[in-house]
PDB file of C-alpha atoms and ligand atoms in Angstrom:
ATOM      1  CA  MET A   1       4.350  32.857 -22.088  1.00 88.00           C
ATOM      2  CA  ILE A   2       6.284  35.554 -19.040  1.00 90.00           C
ATOM      3  CA  ASP A   3       7.359  38.891 -20.402  1.00 90.00           C
ATOM      4  CA  ASP A   4       7.695  36.734 -23.810  1.00 92.00           C
ATOM      5  CA  ARG A   5      10.532  34.692 -22.072  1.00 96.00           C
ATOM      6  CA  PRO A   6      11.727  31.149 -22.321  1.00 98.00           C
ATOM      7  CA  VAL A   7      10.966  28.825 -19.314  1.00 98.00           C
ATOM      8  CA  MET A   8      12.277  25.316 -19.660  1.00 98.00           C
ATOM      9  CA  ASP A   9      11.903  22.489 -17.578  1.00 98.00           C
ATOM     10  CA  ASP A  10      15.097  20.695 -18.151  1.00 98.00           C
ATOM     11  CA  HIS A  11      13.785  16.924 -16.441  1.00 98.00           C
ATOM     12  CA  LEU A  12      10.138  15.404 -17.089  1.00 97.00           C
ATOM     13  CA  HIS A  13       8.353  12.453 -17.647  1.00 96.00           C
ATOM     14  CA  LEU A  14       5.328  11.989 -19.627  1.00 95.00           C
ATOM     15  CA  ASP A  15       3.520   9.277 -19.635  1.00 92.00           C
ATOM     16  CA  PRO A  16      -0.191   9.499 -22.013  1.00 90.00           C
ATOM     17  CA  ASP A  17      -0.807   5.805 -21.158  1.00 89.00           C
ATOM     18  CA  ALA A  18      -1.079   5.721 -17.283  1.00 88.00           C
ATOM     19  CA  HIS A  19      -1.805   9.224 -16.308  1.00 89.00           C
ATOM     20  CA  ARG A  20      -2.039  12.774 -17.312  1.00 91.00           C
ATOM     21  CA  GLY A  21       0.270  13.008 -20.132  1.00 93.00           C
ATOM     22  CA  ILE A  22      -0.113  16.013 -22.518  1.00 96.00           C
ATOM     23  CA  ASP A  23      -2.480  17.729 -20.312  1.00 96.00           C
ATOM     24  CA  ALA A  24       0.559  18.179 -17.850  1.00 96.00           C
ATOM     25  CA  VAL A  25       2.508  19.974 -20.570  1.00 98.00           C
ATOM     26  CA  ARG A  26      -0.453  22.179 -21.392  1.00 98.00           C
ATOM     27  CA  ASP A  27      -0.705  23.381 -17.698  1.00 97.00           C
ATOM     28  CA  PHE A  28       3.408  23.718 -18.044  1.00 98.00           C
ATOM     29  CA  ALA A  29       2.606  26.273 -20.877  1.00 98.00           C
ATOM     30  CA  ARG A  30      -0.491  27.794 -19.723  1.00 98.00           C
ATOM     31  CA  VAL A  31       1.154  29.106 -16.717  1.00 98.00           C
ATOM     32  CA  GLY A  32       4.015  30.520 -19.026  1.00 98.00           C
ATOM     33  CA  GLY A  33       6.355  27.683 -19.850  1.00 98.00           C
ATOM     34  CA  THR A  34       7.568  27.541 -23.338  1.00 98.00           C
ATOM     35  CA  HIS A  35      10.269  24.368 -23.196  1.00 98.00           C
ATOM     36  CA  LEU A  36      10.560  20.750 -22.118  1.00 98.00           C
ATOM     37  CA  LEU A  37      13.254  18.235 -22.009  1.00 98.00           C
ATOM     38  CA  VAL A  38      11.455  15.310 -21.569  1.00 98.00           C
ATOM     39  CA  VAL A  39      13.125  11.847 -19.767  1.00 98.00           C
ATOM     40  CA  ASN A  40      11.758   8.918 -20.799  1.00 97.00           C
ATOM     41  CA  LYS A  41      10.986   6.928 -17.874  1.00 93.00           C
ATOM     42  CA  PRO A  42      12.424   3.896 -16.211  1.00 92.00           C
ATOM     43  CA  SER A  43      11.930   0.637 -19.101  1.00 92.00           C
ATOM     44  CA  TRP A  44      10.881  -1.332 -16.409  1.00 91.00           C
ATOM     45  CA  HIS A  45       7.787   1.149 -15.255  1.00 89.00           C
ATOM     46  CA  LEU A  46       6.357   0.658 -18.810  1.00 89.00           C
ATOM     47  CA  GLY A  47       6.285  -2.915 -18.573  1.00 90.00           C
ATOM     48  CA  VAL A  48       9.878  -3.792 -20.138  1.00 93.00           C
ATOM     49  CA  GLU A  49      12.217  -5.685 -18.948  1.00 94.00           C
ATOM     50  CA  ALA A  50      14.990  -5.437 -21.437  1.00 94.00           C
ATOM     51  CA  GLU A  51      17.564  -9.037 -22.423  1.00 95.00           C
ATOM     52  CA  THR A  52      19.021  -6.725 -24.691  1.00 96.00           C
ATOM     53  CA  GLY A  53      19.947  -3.227 -26.213  1.00 97.00           C
ATOM     54  CA  ALA A  54      17.446  -3.687 -28.973  1.00 97.00           C
ATOM     55  CA  ASP A  55      14.692  -3.826 -26.262  1.00 97.00           C
ATOM     56  CA  PHE A  56      14.564  -0.336 -25.088  1.00 97.00           C
ATOM     57  CA  ARG A  57      13.510   0.634 -28.476  1.00 97.00           C
ATOM     58  CA  PRO A  58       9.758   0.921 -27.770  1.00 96.00           C
ATOM     59  CA  VAL A  59      10.547   2.653 -24.396  1.00 96.00           C
ATOM     60  CA  PHE A  60      12.523   5.489 -26.519  1.00 97.00           C
ATOM     61  CA  GLU A  61      10.081   5.467 -29.571  1.00 97.00           C
ATOM     62  CA  ARG A  62       6.633   6.287 -27.406  1.00 96.00           C
ATOM     63  CA  THR A  63       8.734   8.574 -25.439  1.00 97.00           C
ATOM     64  CA  ILE A  64       9.614  10.531 -29.052  1.00 98.00           C
ATOM     65  CA  GLU A  65       6.277  10.491 -30.163  1.00 97.00           C
ATOM     66  CA  ILE A  66       4.876  11.828 -26.840  1.00 97.00           C
ATOM     67  CA  VAL A  67       7.629  14.889 -27.160  1.00 98.00           C
ATOM     68  CA  ASP A  68       6.004  15.218 -30.884  1.00 97.00           C
ATOM     69  CA  GLU A  69       2.746  16.055 -29.552  1.00 97.00           C
ATOM     70  CA  ALA A  70       4.382  17.795 -26.205  1.00 97.00           C
ATOM     71  CA  ALA A  71       6.059  20.146 -29.161  1.00 97.00           C
ATOM     72  CA  SER A  72       2.743  21.439 -30.699  1.00 97.00           C
ATOM     73  CA  GLU A  73       1.403  22.383 -27.366  1.00 97.00           C
ATOM     74  CA  LEU A  74       4.179  25.085 -26.580  1.00 97.00           C
ATOM     75  CA  GLU A  75       5.189  28.071 -27.913  1.00 97.00           C
ATOM     76  CA  GLY A  76       8.580  26.690 -27.745  1.00 97.00           C
ATOM     77  CA  ASN A  77       9.736  23.527 -27.820  1.00 97.00           C
ATOM     78  CA  ALA A  78      10.357  19.740 -26.448  1.00 98.00           C
ATOM     79  CA  TRP A  79      13.142  17.537 -26.870  1.00 98.00           C
ATOM     80  CA  PRO A  80      13.603  13.641 -25.830  1.00 98.00           C
ATOM     81  CA  VAL A  81      16.211  12.698 -23.160  1.00 98.00           C
ATOM     82  CA  LEU A  82      17.250   8.736 -23.850  1.00 98.00           C
ATOM     83  CA  GLY A  83      18.615   6.305 -21.558  1.00 98.00           C
ATOM     84  CA  VAL A  84      18.892   3.915 -18.932  1.00 97.00           C
ATOM     85  CA  HIS A  85      17.713   4.704 -15.718  1.00 96.00           C
ATOM     86  CA  PRO A  86      20.396   3.967 -13.418  1.00 97.00           C
ATOM     87  CA  GLY A  87      18.369   2.138 -10.932  1.00 96.00           C
ATOM     88  CA  LEU A  88      18.298  -0.893 -13.511  1.00 97.00           C
ATOM     89  CA  ILE A  89      21.031  -2.546 -12.210  1.00 97.00           C
ATOM     90  CA  THR A  90      19.438  -3.402  -9.274  1.00 97.00           C
ATOM     91  CA  ARG A  91      16.380  -4.673 -10.356  1.00 96.00           C
ATOM     92  CA  LEU A  92      18.314  -6.852 -12.782  1.00 97.00           C
ATOM     93  CA  VAL A  93      21.105  -8.423 -10.058  1.00 97.00           C
ATOM     94  CA  ASP A  94      18.535  -8.419  -7.447  1.00 96.00           C
ATOM     95  CA  ASP A  95      16.016  -9.297  -9.168  1.00 95.00           C
ATOM     96  CA  ARG A  96      16.908 -11.198 -12.308  1.00 95.00           C
ATOM     97  CA  GLY A  97      19.746 -12.879 -11.830  1.00 96.00           C
ATOM     98  CA  PHE A  98      22.570 -10.811 -13.800  1.00 97.00           C
ATOM     99  CA  ASP A  99      25.814 -10.887 -12.292  1.00 97.00           C
ATOM    100  CA  PRO A 100      26.989  -7.074 -12.133  1.00 98.00           C
ATOM    101  CA  GLU A 101      29.259  -7.376 -15.502  1.00 98.00           C
ATOM    102  CA  GLU A 102      26.238  -8.856 -17.540  1.00 98.00           C
ATOM    103  CA  ALA A 103      23.936  -6.499 -16.214  1.00 98.00           C
ATOM    104  CA  ARG A 104      26.689  -3.343 -17.155  1.00 98.00           C
ATOM    105  CA  ASP A 105      26.970  -5.093 -20.701  1.00 98.00           C
ATOM    106  CA  LEU A 106      23.118  -4.773 -21.413  1.00 98.00           C
ATOM    107  CA  MET A 107      23.202  -1.701 -19.962  1.00 98.00           C
ATOM    108  CA  GLN A 108      25.690  -0.517 -22.136  1.00 98.00           C
ATOM    109  CA  ALA A 109      23.977  -1.937 -25.460  1.00 98.00           C
ATOM    110  CA  GLY A 110      20.439   0.704 -23.807  1.00 98.00           C
ATOM    111  CA  ILE A 111      22.737   3.557 -23.916  1.00 98.00           C
ATOM    112  CA  ASP A 112      23.905   2.217 -27.968  1.00 98.00           C
ATOM    113  CA  VAL A 113      21.071   2.766 -28.693  1.00 98.00           C
ATOM    114  CA  ALA A 114      19.892   5.756 -27.284  1.00 98.00           C
ATOM    115  CA  ALA A 115      23.066   7.587 -28.512  1.00 98.00           C
ATOM    116  CA  GLU A 116      22.033   5.779 -32.573  1.00 98.00           C
ATOM    117  CA  TYR A 117      18.632   8.063 -31.704  1.00 98.00           C
ATOM    118  CA  VAL A 118      20.941  11.443 -30.719  1.00 98.00           C
ATOM    119  CA  ASP A 119      22.711  10.586 -34.174  1.00 98.00           C
ATOM    120  CA  SER A 120      20.055  10.942 -36.392  1.00 98.00           C
ATOM    121  CA  GLY A 121      18.431  14.161 -34.596  1.00 98.00           C
ATOM    122  CA  GLU A 122      16.006  11.904 -32.954  1.00 98.00           C
ATOM    123  CA  ALA A 123      16.925  12.535 -29.362  1.00 98.00           C
ATOM    124  CA  LEU A 124      18.930  15.392 -28.383  1.00 98.00           C
ATOM    125  CA  ALA A 125      20.984  14.153 -25.296  1.00 98.00           C
ATOM    126  CA  LEU A 126      21.803  11.339 -23.567  1.00 98.00           C
ATOM    127  CA  LYS A 127      20.708   9.789 -19.590  1.00 98.00           C
ATOM    128  CA  SER A 128      22.888   7.488 -17.154  1.00 98.00           C
ATOM    129  CA  GLY A 129      24.666   7.850 -13.897  1.00 98.00           C
ATOM    130  CA  ARG A 130      24.858   5.503 -10.993  1.00 97.00           C
ATOM    131  CA  PRO A 131      22.327   4.484  -7.906  1.00 97.00           C
ATOM    132  CA  HIS A 132      21.470   6.816  -5.492  1.00 95.00           C
ATOM    133  CA  TYR A 133      21.654   4.741  -2.532  1.00 96.00           C
ATOM    134  CA  GLU A 134      24.627   2.368  -1.598  1.00 96.00           C
ATOM    135  CA  VAL A 135      25.249  -0.964  -3.691  1.00 96.00           C
ATOM    136  CA  ASP A 136      28.178  -3.479  -3.649  1.00 97.00           C
ATOM    137  CA  ASP A 137      31.649  -2.631  -4.926  1.00 98.00           C
ATOM    138  CA  ASP A 138      30.910  -4.648  -8.068  1.00 98.00           C
ATOM    139  CA  VAL A 139      27.437  -2.753  -8.802  1.00 98.00           C
ATOM    140  CA  TRP A 140      29.018   0.374  -8.358  1.00 98.00           C
ATOM    141  CA  ALA A 141      31.748  -0.647 -10.874  1.00 98.00           C
ATOM    142  CA  ALA A 142      29.737  -1.547 -13.207  1.00 98.00           C
ATOM    143  CA  SER A 143      27.243   1.333 -12.667  1.00 98.00           C
ATOM    144  CA  ASN A 144      30.651   3.588 -12.874  1.00 98.00           C
ATOM    145  CA  ALA A 145      31.356   1.847 -16.569  1.00 98.00           C
ATOM    146  CA  VAL A 146      27.586   2.168 -17.878  1.00 98.00           C
ATOM    147  CA  MET A 147      27.817   6.299 -16.952  1.00 98.00           C
ATOM    148  CA  ARG A 148      31.560   6.049 -19.021  1.00 98.00           C
ATOM    149  CA  ARG A 149      30.084   4.077 -21.530  1.00 98.00           C
ATOM    150  CA  ALA A 150      27.260   7.288 -21.914  1.00 98.00           C
ATOM    151  CA  PHE A 151      30.212  10.060 -21.927  1.00 98.00           C
ATOM    152  CA  GLU A 152      32.073   7.983 -24.725  1.00 98.00           C
ATOM    153  CA  ARG A 153      28.915   8.327 -26.696  1.00 98.00           C
ATOM    154  CA  GLY A 154      28.428  12.114 -25.549  1.00 98.00           C
ATOM    155  CA  ALA A 155      31.923  12.996 -27.222  1.00 98.00           C
ATOM    156  CA  GLU A 156      31.194  10.992 -30.454  1.00 98.00           C
ATOM    157  CA  LEU A 157      27.975  13.148 -31.519  1.00 98.00           C
ATOM    158  CA  ASP A 158      29.068  16.328 -29.171  1.00 98.00           C
ATOM    159  CA  CYS A 159      25.906  15.783 -27.009  1.00 98.00           C
ATOM    160  CA  ALA A 160      24.992  16.320 -23.546  1.00 98.00           C
ATOM    161  CA  VAL A 161      24.903  13.618 -20.785  1.00 98.00           C
ATOM    162  CA  GLN A 162      22.412  14.163 -17.985  1.00 98.00           C
ATOM    163  CA  LEU A 163      23.010  12.099 -14.467  1.00 98.00           C
ATOM    164  CA  HIS A 164      20.848  10.162 -12.088  1.00 97.00           C
ATOM    165  CA  ALA A 165      23.344  10.216  -9.760  1.00 96.00           C
ATOM    166  CA  GLU A 166      23.646  10.256  -5.749  1.00 96.00           C
ATOM    167  CA  ALA A 167      23.205  13.707  -3.578  1.00 96.00           C
ATOM    168  CA  SER A 168      26.136  15.426  -3.645  1.00 96.00           C
ATOM    169  CA  GLU A 169      27.801  18.846  -4.291  1.00 96.00           C
ATOM    170  CA  ASP A 170      31.244  17.819  -5.705  1.00 97.00           C
ATOM    171  CA  MET A 171      30.784  15.575  -8.750  1.00 98.00           C
ATOM    172  CA  THR A 172      34.553  16.896  -9.857  1.00 98.00           C
ATOM    173  CA  GLU A 173      35.604  13.296 -10.142  1.00 98.00           C
ATOM    174  CA  VAL A 174      32.791  11.951 -12.621  1.00 98.00           C
ATOM    175  CA  ALA A 175      33.438  15.110 -14.450  1.00 98.00           C
ATOM    176  CA  ASP A 176      36.822  14.459 -14.854  1.00 98.00           C
ATOM    177  CA  TRP A 177      35.410  11.113 -16.589  1.00 98.00           C
ATOM    178  CA  ALA A 178      33.917  13.137 -19.031  1.00 98.00           C
ATOM    179  CA  THR A 179      36.589  15.127 -19.920  1.00 98.00           C
ATOM    180  CA  ASP A 180      39.065  12.438 -20.200  1.00 98.00           C
ATOM    181  CA  ALA A 181      36.282  10.262 -22.971  1.00 98.00           C
ATOM    182  CA  GLY A 182      36.851  13.660 -24.567  1.00 98.00           C
ATOM    183  CA  LEU A 183      33.121  15.466 -23.376  1.00 98.00           C
ATOM    184  CA  PRO A 184      33.514  18.473 -22.114  1.00 98.00           C
ATOM    185  CA  SER A 185      32.195  19.138 -18.097  1.00 97.00           C
ATOM    186  CA  HIS A 186      29.587  22.036 -19.327  1.00 98.00           C
ATOM    187  CA  ARG A 187      27.848  19.092 -21.599  1.00 98.00           C
ATOM    188  CA  VAL A 188      27.374  16.854 -18.244  1.00 98.00           C
ATOM    189  CA  VAL A 189      24.588  17.526 -16.192  1.00 98.00           C
ATOM    190  CA  LYS A 190      23.451  16.195 -12.692  1.00 98.00           C
ATOM    191  CA  HIS A 191      19.562  15.858 -12.940  1.00 97.00           C
ATOM    192  CA  TYR A 192      17.919  16.613  -9.095  1.00 96.00           C
ATOM    193  CA  ALA A 193      20.504  18.681  -8.268  1.00 97.00           C
ATOM    194  CA  SER A 194      20.812  21.123  -5.003  1.00 96.00           C
ATOM    195  CA  GLY A 195      21.320  25.112  -5.956  1.00 96.00           C
ATOM    196  CA  ARG A 196      25.394  24.328  -5.835  1.00 96.00           C
ATOM    197  CA  LEU A 197      28.019  21.545  -8.086  1.00 97.00           C
ATOM    198  CA  GLU A 198      30.627  21.648  -8.836  1.00 98.00           C
ATOM    199  CA  GLY A 199      32.045  19.991 -11.372  1.00 98.00           C
ATOM    200  CA  PRO A 200      28.776  19.181 -13.768  1.00 98.00           C
ATOM    201  CA  ILE A 201      25.883  21.778 -14.920  1.00 98.00           C
ATOM    202  CA  PRO A 202      23.045  21.550 -11.811  1.00 98.00           C
ATOM    203  CA  SER A 203      19.444  20.789 -12.768  1.00 98.00           C
ATOM    204  CA  VAL A 204      18.212  22.159  -9.398  1.00 98.00           C
ATOM    205  CA  MET A 205      14.649  20.865  -8.752  1.00 97.00           C
ATOM    206  CA  ALA A 206      12.419  23.898  -8.446  1.00 97.00           C
ATOM    207  CA  ASP A 207      12.158  24.742  -5.105  1.00 96.00           C
ATOM    208  CA  LYS A 208      12.962  28.275  -2.995  1.00 97.00           C
ATOM    209  CA  ASP A 209      15.567  27.853  -1.062  1.00 97.00           C
ATOM    210  CA  ARG A 210      17.519  25.743  -3.839  1.00 98.00           C
ATOM    211  CA  LEU A 211      16.751  28.030  -6.316  1.00 98.00           C
ATOM    212  CA  GLN A 212      17.729  31.266  -4.460  1.00 98.00           C
ATOM    213  CA  THR A 213      21.497  28.816  -3.480  1.00 98.00           C
ATOM    214  CA  ALA A 214      21.811  28.919  -7.689  1.00 98.00           C
ATOM    215  CA  ALA A 215      20.385  32.523  -8.594  1.00 98.00           C
ATOM    216  CA  GLU A 216      22.847  33.770  -5.288  1.00 97.00           C
ATOM    217  CA  ARG A 217      25.756  32.061  -6.958  1.00 97.00           C
ATOM    218  CA  GLY A 218      25.882  32.855 -10.071  1.00 95.00           C
ATOM    219  CA  GLU A 219      27.003  29.934 -12.206  1.00 97.00           C
ATOM    220  CA  PRO A 220      25.010  28.351 -15.343  1.00 98.00           C
ATOM    221  CA  PHE A 221      22.095  26.436 -13.922  1.00 98.00           C
ATOM    222  CA  LEU A 222      18.905  24.661 -15.187  1.00 98.00           C
ATOM    223  CA  MET A 223      15.548  24.271 -13.346  1.00 98.00           C
ATOM    224  CA  GLU A 224      13.635  20.700 -12.865  1.00 98.00           C
ATOM    225  CA  THR A 225      11.085  19.023 -11.633  1.00 97.00           C
ATOM    226  CA  ASP A 226      11.137  15.908 -12.667  1.00 95.00           C
ATOM    227  CA  TYR A 227       7.294  15.562 -12.701  1.00 94.00           C
ATOM    228  CA  ILE A 228       7.295  12.046 -13.249  1.00 90.00           C
ATOM    229  CA  ASP A 229       3.690  11.340 -14.233  1.00 88.00           C
ATOM    230  CA  ASP A 230       2.758   8.442 -12.669  1.00 85.00           C
ATOM    231  CA  PRO A 231      -1.045   8.242 -11.092  1.00 80.00           C
ATOM    232  CA  ASP A 232       0.444   5.825  -7.624  1.00 80.00           C
ATOM    233  CA  ARG A 233       3.082   8.366  -6.402  1.00 77.00           C
ATOM    234  CA  PRO A 234       1.265  11.745  -6.968  1.00 67.00           C
ATOM    235  CA  GLY A 235       3.012  13.950  -4.036  1.00 66.00           C
ATOM    236  CA  ALA A 236       6.679  11.913  -5.118  1.00 72.00           C
ATOM    237  CA  VAL A 237       7.971  15.160  -7.195  1.00 81.00           C
ATOM    238  CA  LEU A 238       7.276  18.885  -8.354  1.00 92.00           C
ATOM    239  CA  GLY A 239       3.979  19.083 -10.430  1.00 94.00           C
ATOM    240  CA  PRO A 240       4.188  20.638 -13.887  1.00 96.00           C
ATOM    241  CA  LYS A 241       3.818  23.906 -13.525  1.00 97.00           C
ATOM    242  CA  THR A 242       6.381  24.751 -10.885  1.00 97.00           C
ATOM    243  CA  VAL A 243       9.253  25.746 -13.087  1.00 98.00           C
ATOM    244  CA  PRO A 244       7.358  28.801 -14.499  1.00 98.00           C
ATOM    245  CA  ARG A 245       6.051  29.878 -11.493  1.00 98.00           C
ATOM    246  CA  ARG A 246       9.140  30.080  -9.602  1.00 98.00           C
ATOM    247  CA  VAL A 247      10.339  32.065 -12.577  1.00 98.00           C
ATOM    248  CA  ARG A 248       8.204  34.217 -11.369  1.00 98.00           C
ATOM    249  CA  TRP A 249       9.299  34.297  -8.344  1.00 98.00           C
ATOM    250  CA  LEU A 250      12.902  34.649  -9.049  1.00 98.00           C
ATOM    251  CA  LEU A 251      11.700  37.374 -11.592  1.00 98.00           C
ATOM    252  CA  GLU A 252       9.981  39.525  -8.011  1.00 98.00           C
ATOM    253  CA  ASN A 253      12.782  39.559  -5.929  1.00 97.00           C
ATOM    254  CA  GLY A 254      15.144  40.689  -8.608  1.00 97.00           C
ATOM    255  CA  PHE A 255      16.521  37.333 -10.206  1.00 98.00           C
ATOM    256  CA  GLU A 256      16.530  38.580 -13.654  1.00 97.00           C
ATOM    257  CA  GLU A 257      19.896  37.543 -14.805  1.00 98.00           C
ATOM    258  CA  ALA A 258      19.352  34.139 -13.055  1.00 98.00           C
ATOM    259  CA  VAL A 259      16.547  33.676 -15.219  1.00 98.00           C
ATOM    260  CA  ARG A 260      17.988  34.506 -18.389  1.00 98.00           C
ATOM    261  CA  MET A 261      21.119  32.160 -17.422  1.00 98.00           C
ATOM    262  CA  ALA A 262      18.958  29.322 -16.485  1.00 98.00           C
ATOM    263  CA  HIS A 263      16.220  29.524 -19.828  1.00 98.00           C
ATOM    264  CA  VAL A 264      18.609  30.921 -22.188  1.00 98.00           C
ATOM    265  CA  GLU A 265      22.447  30.824 -21.636  1.00 98.00           C
ATOM    266  CA  THR A 266      22.485  27.526 -19.628  1.00 98.00           C
ATOM    267  CA  PRO A 267      20.222  25.881 -22.208  1.00 98.00           C
ATOM    268  CA  LYS A 268      22.987  27.189 -24.929  1.00 98.00           C
ATOM    269  CA  GLN A 269      26.013  25.959 -23.256  1.00 98.00           C
ATOM    270  CA  VAL A 270      25.112  22.482 -22.656  1.00 98.00           C
ATOM    271  CA  TYR A 271      22.632  21.401 -25.221  1.00 98.00           C
ATOM    272  CA  SER A 272      23.157  23.915 -27.821  1.00 98.00           C
ATOM    273  CA  ILE A 273      19.899  24.704 -28.209  1.00 98.00           C
ATOM    274  CA  ASP A 274      18.673  28.651 -28.836  1.00 97.00           C
ATOM    275  CA  THR A 275      15.253  28.595 -26.494  1.00 98.00           C
ATOM    276  CA  GLU A 276      14.699  32.479 -28.017  1.00 96.00           C
ATOM    277  CA  ALA A 277      14.969  31.575 -31.139  1.00 95.00           C
ATOM    278  CA  THR A 278      12.640  28.196 -30.696  1.00 92.00           C
ATOM    279  CA  LEU A 279      10.002  30.966 -29.447  1.00 92.00           C
ATOM    280  CA  GLU A 280       7.112  31.780 -31.370  1.00 80.00           C
ATOM    281  CA  ARG A 281       6.576  35.151 -30.313  1.00 65.00           C
ATOM    282  CA  ASP A 282       3.353  36.979 -31.711  1.00 54.00           C
TER     283      ASP A 282
HETATM  284 ZN1  LIG B 301      13.473  11.887 -13.625  1.00 74.99          ZN
END
């Protein structure tokens, strides 16, 4: 551990069936990582071509199993974040002959199933969003409708919703949609964020420039790697040791308050988790 501190990666993937899996968790723990939010991989990466909401279950259940195993390697804890990757809509419409409304219905059904796992306490939060690339207006509208369904479920369950979305530093409109649905904007997290963001809480990619911006800004933020645990894309994202290493770097540079913000205060505010109480200190 790093001075008995909780150190949390807010968004990564683990795929023991294809790549490093629990070894990546051990790497994270060895350099001081203590808490993980593990997001299910996109369903089609696991060979699942969903036709109904229930078809997402194996993806969610595998993620829950992996998280149990991950938690046993950590001095803190790990939690699953479950949902439907927004890129699925392109796959459905372009490759599988769905029209945007059919794709919307299937993806909303997947969100509803993910919400069942939150309701039963097996998952911590939901994952949704919209494509980060240019799409047709009807696909965009369908994607926004899926995201709004996730906000409705999040509001009912009082749980956070992580978003995968376009690069932006102002998503107040989206945060307003959440608020309209009854989900406070502090329960909405934009994953893969830069160091500043209006609207949702930024889950900041753990590179030094972005972190310095977030730390100096002084607003709530989280830290993540988006590690994808994919042997075919080794350099696509940051490795599992990155968040603990960047915590050390922040502390060496006097950003003590920011480290507490990202690993204690913001996790409490967003997810209602207590990263300090869940830490086994010897
Ligand atoms: Zn991801």
